[in-house]
mmCIF file of C-alpha atoms in Angstrom:
data_model
loop_
_atom_site.group_PDB
_atom_site.id
_atom_site.type_symbol
_atom_site.label_atom_id
_atom_site.label_comp_id
_atom_site.label_asym_id
_atom_site.label_seq_id
_atom_site.Cartn_x
_atom_site.Cartn_y
_atom_site.Cartn_z
ATOM 1 C CA UNK A 1 75.572 -1.597 -9.374
ATOM 2 C CA UNK A 2 73.651 0.034 -12.228
ATOM 3 C CA UNK A 3 71.214 -1.366 -14.708
ATOM 4 C CA UNK A 4 72.523 -1.515 -18.251
ATOM 5 C CA UNK A 5 69.364 -0.987 -20.228
ATOM 6 C CA UNK A 6 71.134 -1.555 -23.541
ATOM 7 C CA UNK A 7 72.101 -5.072 -22.528
ATOM 8 C CA UNK A 8 68.595 -5.825 -21.296
ATOM 9 C CA UNK A 9 67.185 -4.480 -24.569
ATOM 10 C CA UNK A 10 69.610 -6.645 -26.541
ATOM 11 C CA UNK A 11 68.636 -9.769 -24.627
ATOM 12 C CA UNK A 12 64.970 -8.928 -25.136
ATOM 13 C CA UNK A 13 65.495 -8.401 -28.869
ATOM 14 C CA UNK A 14 67.395 -11.648 -29.352
ATOM 15 C CA UNK A 15 64.857 -13.570 -27.272
ATOM 16 C CA UNK A 16 61.971 -12.131 -29.257
ATOM 17 C CA UNK A 17 63.683 -12.872 -32.573
ATOM 18 C CA UNK A 18 64.513 -16.465 -31.659
ATOM 19 C CA UNK A 19 60.980 -17.018 -30.354
ATOM 20 C CA UNK A 20 59.433 -15.737 -33.571
ATOM 21 C CA UNK A 21 61.857 -17.846 -35.614
ATOM 22 C CA UNK A 22 61.012 -21.038 -33.709
ATOM 23 C CA UNK A 23 57.263 -20.405 -33.988
ATOM 24 C CA UNK A 24 57.554 -19.788 -37.736
ATOM 25 C CA UNK A 25 59.706 -22.888 -38.242
ATOM 26 C CA UNK A 26 57.264 -25.031 -36.253
ATOM 27 C CA UNK A 27 54.314 -23.618 -38.224
ATOM 28 C CA UNK A 28 56.075 -24.346 -41.506
ATOM 29 C CA UNK A 29 56.777 -27.867 -40.265
ATOM 30 C CA UNK A 30 53.119 -28.449 -39.443
ATOM 31 C CA UNK A 31 52.060 -27.069 -42.838
ATOM 32 C CA UNK A 32 54.592 -29.259 -44.650
ATOM 33 C CA UNK A 33 53.520 -32.295 -42.626
ATOM 34 C CA UNK A 34 49.890 -31.644 -43.617
ATOM 35 C CA UNK A 35 50.905 -31.298 -47.270
ATOM 36 C CA UNK A 36 52.790 -34.582 -47.005
ATOM 37 C CA UNK A 37 49.618 -36.293 -45.869
ATOM 38 C CA UNK A 38 50.346 -36.214 -42.165
ATOM 39 C CA UNK A 39 51.205 -39.886 -42.147
ATOM 40 C CA UNK A 40 47.674 -40.907 -43.137
ATOM 41 C CA UNK A 41 47.143 -42.701 -46.443
ATOM 42 C CA UNK A 42 45.024 -40.863 -48.974
ATOM 43 C CA UNK A 43 42.161 -42.524 -50.756
ATOM 44 C CA UNK A 44 41.095 -42.042 -54.322
ATOM 45 C CA UNK A 45 42.634 -42.317 -57.748
ATOM 46 C CA UNK A 46 45.203 -39.891 -59.018
ATOM 47 C CA UNK A 47 46.577 -39.821 -62.556
ATOM 48 C CA UNK A 48 50.123 -38.692 -61.767
ATOM 49 C CA UNK A 49 50.952 -40.880 -58.788
ATOM 50 C CA UNK A 50 54.758 -40.591 -59.113
ATOM 51 C CA UNK A 51 54.660 -36.778 -59.030
ATOM 52 C CA UNK A 52 52.423 -36.801 -55.970
ATOM 53 C CA UNK A 53 54.643 -39.318 -54.188
ATOM 54 C CA UNK A 54 57.706 -37.180 -54.877
ATOM 55 C CA UNK A 55 56.042 -33.970 -53.679
ATOM 56 C CA UNK A 56 54.815 -35.751 -50.546
ATOM 57 C CA UNK A 57 58.352 -36.992 -49.825
ATOM 58 C CA UNK A 58 59.776 -33.507 -50.325
ATOM 59 C CA UNK A 59 57.110 -32.049 -48.015
ATOM 60 C CA UNK A 60 57.835 -34.716 -45.394
ATOM 61 C CA UNK A 61 61.571 -33.968 -45.604
ATOM 62 C CA UNK A 62 60.863 -30.244 -45.204
ATOM 63 C CA UNK A 63 58.693 -30.990 -42.161
ATOM 64 C CA UNK A 64 61.428 -33.093 -40.589
ATOM 65 C CA UNK A 65 63.986 -30.349 -41.237
ATOM 66 C CA UNK A 66 61.742 -27.706 -39.641
ATOM 67 C CA UNK A 67 61.048 -29.864 -36.593
ATOM 68 C CA UNK A 68 64.748 -30.712 -36.277
ATOM 69 C CA UNK A 69 65.611 -26.992 -36.331
ATOM 70 C CA UNK A 70 63.084 -26.368 -33.541
ATOM 71 C CA UNK A 71 64.478 -29.257 -31.527
ATOM 72 C CA UNK A 72 68.062 -28.080 -32.028
ATOM 73 C CA UNK A 73 67.135 -24.559 -30.901
ATOM 74 C CA UNK A 74 65.411 -25.892 -27.789
ATOM 75 C CA UNK A 75 68.367 -28.171 -26.996
ATOM 76 C CA UNK A 76 70.792 -25.269 -27.405
ATOM 77 C CA UNK A 77 68.688 -23.121 -25.082
ATOM 78 C CA UNK A 78 68.636 -25.859 -22.454
ATOM 79 C CA UNK A 79 72.389 -26.238 -22.855
ATOM 80 C CA UNK A 80 72.828 -22.521 -22.202
ATOM 81 C CA UNK A 81 70.660 -22.652 -19.078
ATOM 82 C CA UNK A 82 71.919 -25.861 -17.449
ATOM 83 C CA UNK A 83 75.423 -25.528 -16.049
ATOM 84 C CA UNK A 84 77.921 -27.889 -17.643
#
């Protein structure tokens, strides 16, 4: 039984790519969550309240989408590992 280095290299490459993708998606989610206010109310007056509310909602939706992508990737990985 021989070692197929090409297959090992392919698995390594895919694993590295997926890992980088998940880390980037999680980082973008954290950044979007911070831009959305992180769930904490902000104090102070702001002239264009409706624009800020909309941008905070868009940032919160982007954060949820990024976190959902990370969760889906983790769930898929667990599904691949655990026998059905």
